[in-house]
PDB file of C-alpha atoms in Angstrom:
ATOM      1  CA  MET A 390     -32.295  23.967  15.801  1.00 71.00           C
ATOM      2  CA  ALA A 391     -28.850  22.081  15.686  1.00 80.00           C
ATOM      3  CA  GLU A 392     -27.085  19.519  17.715  1.00 83.00           C
ATOM      4  CA  TYR A 393     -23.222  20.070  18.415  1.00 76.00           C
ATOM      5  CA  TYR A 394     -21.246  17.207  19.265  1.00 78.00           C
ATOM      6  CA  GLY A 395     -17.648  16.759  19.732  1.00 82.00           C
ATOM      7  CA  TYR A 396     -14.464  15.825  20.149  1.00 81.00           C
ATOM      8  CA  PHE A 397     -14.048  12.684  17.687  1.00 85.00           C
ATOM      9  CA  ASN A 398     -10.830  11.710  15.937  1.00 88.00           C
ATOM     10  CA  GLY A 399     -10.744  12.446  12.389  1.00 85.00           C
ATOM     11  CA  LEU A 400     -13.455  15.420  12.389  1.00 81.00           C
ATOM     12  CA  GLU A 401     -12.459  19.128  12.321  1.00 85.00           C
ATOM     13  CA  TYR A 402     -13.468  21.358  14.817  1.00 86.00           C
ATOM     14  CA  ASP A 403     -13.400  25.519  13.933  1.00 87.00           C
ATOM     15  CA  GLU A 404     -12.867  28.297  16.413  1.00 87.00           C
ATOM     16  CA  LYS A 405     -16.756  28.564  16.823  1.00 88.00           C
ATOM     17  CA  PHE A 406     -17.256  25.264  18.202  1.00 88.00           C
ATOM     18  CA  VAL A 407     -14.180  25.502  20.636  1.00 87.00           C
ATOM     19  CA  ALA A 408     -15.718  28.938  21.813  1.00 87.00           C
ATOM     20  CA  LEU A 409     -18.889  27.246  22.400  1.00 88.00           C
ATOM     21  CA  VAL A 410     -17.425  24.582  24.265  1.00 87.00           C
ATOM     22  CA  ASN A 411     -15.184  27.237  26.364  1.00 85.00           C
ATOM     23  CA  SER A 412     -18.432  29.318  26.951  1.00 86.00           C
ATOM     24  CA  ILE A 413     -20.393  26.117  28.150  1.00 86.00           C
ATOM     25  CA  LEU A 414     -17.835  25.139  30.808  1.00 87.00           C
ATOM     26  CA  VAL A 415     -16.623  28.570  32.063  1.00 88.00           C
ATOM     27  CA  LYS A 416     -18.791  31.870  32.268  1.00 89.00           C
ATOM     28  CA  ASN A 417     -17.368  35.325  31.237  1.00 92.00           C
ATOM     29  CA  GLY A 418     -15.072  37.184  33.317  1.00 93.00           C
ATOM     30  CA  VAL A 419     -11.688  37.565  34.488  1.00 96.00           C
ATOM     31  CA  PHE A 420      -9.578  34.788  35.894  1.00 94.00           C
ATOM     32  CA  ASP A 421      -8.181  34.734  39.595  1.00 91.00           C
ATOM     33  CA  ASP A 422      -7.543  38.595  40.026  1.00 93.00           C
ATOM     34  CA  GLY A 423      -5.751  38.731  36.915  1.00 97.00           C
ATOM     35  CA  LEU A 424      -5.541  42.044  34.870  1.00 98.00           C
ATOM     36  CA  MET A 425      -5.635  44.631  37.720  1.00 98.00           C
ATOM     37  CA  VAL A 426      -4.971  48.424  36.671  1.00 98.00           C
ATOM     38  CA  SER A 427      -2.383  50.173  38.640  1.00 98.00           C
ATOM     39  CA  VAL A 428      -0.366  53.231  38.123  1.00 98.00           C
ATOM     40  CA  ASN A 429       3.178  53.265  36.423  1.00 98.00           C
ATOM     41  CA  SER A 430       4.128  56.809  35.918  1.00 97.00           C
ATOM     42  CA  GLY A 431       3.033  60.066  34.731  1.00 97.00           C
ATOM     43  CA  MET A 432      -0.182  59.365  32.833  1.00 98.00           C
ATOM     44  CA  THR A 433       0.485  55.801  32.113  1.00 98.00           C
ATOM     45  CA  VAL A 434      -1.150  53.009  33.634  1.00 98.00           C
ATOM     46  CA  ASP A 435      -0.147  49.178  33.700  1.00 98.00           C
ATOM     47  CA  VAL A 436      -2.854  46.318  33.242  1.00 98.00           C
ATOM     48  CA  ALA A 437      -1.320  43.324  35.332  1.00 98.00           C
ATOM     49  CA  SER A 438      -0.828  39.974  34.135  1.00 98.00           C
ATOM     50  CA  GLY A 439      -3.605  37.504  33.749  1.00 97.00           C
ATOM     51  CA  SER A 440      -6.616  35.914  31.694  1.00 96.00           C
ATOM     52  CA  ALA A 441     -10.265  36.344  30.745  1.00 96.00           C
ATOM     53  CA  ILE A 442     -12.635  34.665  28.949  1.00 94.00           C
ATOM     54  CA  ILE A 443     -15.311  36.418  26.640  1.00 94.00           C
ATOM     55  CA  ASP A 444     -18.278  34.340  24.922  1.00 91.00           C
ATOM     56  CA  GLY A 445     -15.756  31.735  25.060  1.00 92.00           C
ATOM     57  CA  PHE A 446     -12.752  33.182  23.372  1.00 91.00           C
ATOM     58  CA  ILE A 447      -9.801  33.510  25.663  1.00 93.00           C
ATOM     59  CA  TYR A 448      -7.365  36.336  26.342  1.00 96.00           C
ATOM     60  CA  HIS A 449      -4.125  36.013  28.022  1.00 96.00           C
ATOM     61  CA  ASN A 450      -1.563  38.880  29.086  1.00 96.00           C
ATOM     62  CA  ASP A 451       1.724  37.160  30.104  1.00 96.00           C
ATOM     63  CA  SER A 452       3.313  40.306  31.837  1.00 97.00           C
ATOM     64  CA  PRO A 453       2.234  43.792  32.436  1.00 97.00           C
ATOM     65  CA  LYS A 454       1.179  46.191  29.629  1.00 98.00           C
ATOM     66  CA  ALA A 455       1.215  49.831  29.857  1.00 98.00           C
ATOM     67  CA  LEU A 456      -1.245  51.867  28.553  1.00 98.00           C
ATOM     68  CA  THR A 457      -0.860  55.798  27.964  1.00 98.00           C
ATOM     69  CA  LEU A 458      -3.555  58.081  29.097  1.00 98.00           C
ATOM     70  CA  GLU A 459      -4.294  60.944  26.968  1.00 98.00           C
ATOM     71  CA  THR A 460      -3.059  64.494  28.130  1.00 97.00           C
ATOM     72  CA  ALA A 461      -5.631  66.208  30.954  1.00 97.00           C
ATOM     73  CA  ASN A 462      -7.739  69.064  29.737  1.00 97.00           C
ATOM     74  CA  ALA A 463      -6.849  72.439  31.228  1.00 97.00           C
ATOM     75  CA  SER A 464     -10.106  73.108  32.892  1.00 98.00           C
ATOM     76  CA  LEU A 465     -12.569  70.114  33.228  1.00 98.00           C
ATOM     77  CA  PRO A 466     -11.981  66.454  34.785  1.00 98.00           C
ATOM     78  CA  ARG A 467     -12.756  63.220  32.935  1.00 98.00           C
ATOM     79  CA  ILE A 468     -12.585  59.632  33.527  1.00 98.00           C
ATOM     80  CA  ASP A 469     -11.302  57.159  30.985  1.00 98.00           C
ATOM     81  CA  SER A 470     -12.154  53.286  30.890  1.00 98.00           C
ATOM     82  CA  ILE A 471      -9.745  50.661  31.009  1.00 98.00           C
ATOM     83  CA  MET A 472     -11.058  48.026  28.490  1.00 98.00           C
ATOM     84  CA  LEU A 473     -10.494  44.469  27.815  1.00 98.00           C
ATOM     85  CA  ARG A 474     -11.739  44.972  23.979  1.00 98.00           C
ATOM     86  CA  TRP A 475     -12.593  41.929  21.783  1.00 96.00           C
ATOM     87  CA  ASN A 476     -12.786  43.329  18.218  1.00 96.00           C
ATOM     88  CA  ILE A 477     -14.778  40.472  17.065  1.00 92.00           C
ATOM     89  CA  SER A 478     -14.287  41.537  13.241  1.00 92.00           C
ATOM     90  CA  GLY A 479     -10.903  41.913  13.452  1.00 94.00           C
ATOM     91  CA  ARG A 480     -10.243  38.620  15.627  1.00 92.00           C
ATOM     92  CA  ALA A 481      -8.131  40.373  18.328  1.00 95.00           C
ATOM     93  CA  MET A 482      -8.555  41.070  21.998  1.00 97.00           C
ATOM     94  CA  ASN A 483      -6.327  44.050  23.515  1.00 97.00           C
ATOM     95  CA  ALA A 484      -6.250  46.127  26.743  1.00 98.00           C
ATOM     96  CA  VAL A 485      -7.158  49.773  25.751  1.00 98.00           C
ATOM     97  CA  VAL A 486      -8.007  53.063  27.171  1.00 98.00           C
ATOM     98  CA  VAL A 487     -11.241  54.392  25.816  1.00 98.00           C
ATOM     99  CA  THR A 488     -10.812  58.377  26.700  1.00 98.00           C
ATOM    100  CA  GLY A 489     -13.772  59.817  28.443  1.00 98.00           C
ATOM    101  CA  THR A 490     -15.307  63.446  27.604  1.00 98.00           C
ATOM    102  CA  PRO A 491     -14.209  66.305  29.615  1.00 98.00           C
ATOM    103  CA  GLN A 492     -16.919  67.995  31.533  1.00 98.00           C
ATOM    104  CA  SER A 493     -17.910  69.434  34.960  1.00 97.00           C
ATOM    105  CA  ASN A 494     -19.453  66.353  36.012  1.00 97.00           C
ATOM    106  CA  PRO A 495     -17.596  63.614  33.853  1.00 98.00           C
ATOM    107  CA  SER A 496     -18.961  59.827  33.560  1.00 98.00           C
ATOM    108  CA  ALA A 497     -16.794  56.801  32.194  1.00 98.00           C
ATOM    109  CA  PRO A 498     -17.460  55.594  28.992  1.00 98.00           C
ATOM    110  CA  ALA A 499     -19.765  52.594  28.878  1.00 97.00           C
ATOM    111  CA  PRO A 500     -18.633  49.436  27.652  1.00 98.00           C
ATOM    112  CA  VAL A 501     -19.644  48.659  23.693  1.00 97.00           C
ATOM    113  CA  ARG A 502     -21.357  45.376  23.211  1.00 96.00           C
ATOM    114  CA  ASN A 503     -22.391  44.816  19.813  1.00 96.00           C
ATOM    115  CA  SER A 504     -21.930  42.696  16.751  1.00 94.00           C
ATOM    116  CA  THR A 505     -18.554  43.961  16.020  1.00 96.00           C
ATOM    117  CA  THR A 506     -17.042  44.729  19.791  1.00 97.00           C
ATOM    118  CA  TYR A 507     -17.503  43.409  23.335  1.00 96.00           C
ATOM    119  CA  ASP A 508     -15.960  45.313  26.259  1.00 98.00           C
ATOM    120  CA  PHE A 509     -14.856  44.318  29.798  1.00 97.00           C
ATOM    121  CA  GLN A 510     -14.392  47.235  31.675  1.00 98.00           C
ATOM    122  CA  LEU A 511     -11.266  46.508  34.106  1.00 98.00           C
ATOM    123  CA  ALA A 512     -11.089  50.056  35.584  1.00 98.00           C
ATOM    124  CA  THR A 513     -11.887  53.812  35.460  1.00 98.00           C
ATOM    125  CA  VAL A 514      -9.501  56.305  35.708  1.00 98.00           C
ATOM    126  CA  GLN A 515     -10.165  60.242  37.129  1.00 98.00           C
ATOM    127  CA  VAL A 516      -8.149  62.221  35.101  1.00 98.00           C
ATOM    128  CA  ASN A 517      -8.588  65.571  37.038  1.00 98.00           C
ATOM    129  CA  ALA A 518      -7.934  68.958  35.170  1.00 98.00           C
ATOM    130  CA  GLY A 519      -4.642  69.709  34.455  1.00 97.00           C
ATOM    131  CA  VAL A 520      -2.817  66.824  36.004  1.00 97.00           C
ATOM    132  CA  ASP A 521       0.422  65.609  34.374  1.00 97.00           C
ATOM    133  CA  SER A 522       0.062  62.207  36.725  1.00 97.00           C
ATOM    134  CA  ILE A 523      -2.234  59.560  37.983  1.00 97.00           C
ATOM    135  CA  THR A 524      -1.945  58.311  41.267  1.00 97.00           C
ATOM    136  CA  ALA A 525      -3.536  55.128  42.816  1.00 98.00           C
ATOM    137  CA  ALA A 526      -6.700  56.827  44.144  1.00 98.00           C
ATOM    138  CA  ASN A 527      -7.392  57.856  40.629  1.00 98.00           C
ATOM    139  CA  ILE A 528      -8.024  54.453  39.815  1.00 98.00           C
ATOM    140  CA  THR A 529     -11.138  52.395  40.592  1.00 98.00           C
ATOM    141  CA  ASP A 530     -11.256  48.749  40.103  1.00 98.00           C
ATOM    142  CA  THR A 531     -14.301  47.778  38.243  1.00 98.00           C
ATOM    143  CA  ARG A 532     -13.525  43.714  37.588  1.00 97.00           C
ATOM    144  CA  PRO A 533     -15.856  42.656  40.337  1.00 95.00           C
ATOM    145  CA  ASP A 534     -18.796  44.314  38.853  1.00 96.00           C
ATOM    146  CA  ASP A 535     -20.498  41.876  36.584  1.00 93.00           C
ATOM    147  CA  THR A 536     -22.631  44.367  34.806  1.00 95.00           C
ATOM    148  CA  VAL A 537     -19.269  46.192  33.342  1.00 96.00           C
ATOM    149  CA  CYS A 538     -16.812  43.004  33.335  1.00 94.00           C
ATOM    150  CA  GLY A 539     -18.311  39.660  32.553  1.00 76.00           C
TER     151      GLY A 539
END
C-alpha cells in the first residue's frame, strides 16, 4: 500500500503523479464534443479540434487533423476505425487510422488496450468496394459509446 500526496513547495512531481491527480479528478473520455470525425475529400477524413484524457494523460488537438484512408478494395468492403491512440511506451498520443480487413461482412478493428497501447475509437468509416471517396453517411460517430471511447 502506498500513500500519495501533494502539492508542496520544494518537492518534485513526475508525470505519473500528475496523471494520477488528473485521473482522480477527471474520468477517461473526450471533452465537450471535440474530436469529431468528418469528411474532408476523397479518401480523407478530418478529426476536429478538441481534447481528451486517457488515464490522466491529456491530448489536445488545436486544429482539424486530416487522415487519409487506404485505397478501397476492388471487390470487398471494409470498416476502418479512427482512433485516438496512446502509445504508452513511446509517450505519445495521436489520431490514427486503423485499417479494417476487406470481407463480405466487415467489422471495425476494436480498440487496443494493453500495457503499451490504449485506444479511444472516435469513429468508424465504412469503405465500400471500389470507391474513391468517403461520404458523411459512411462515418459513424463512436465517441458517445463508453465501451470504445472512454
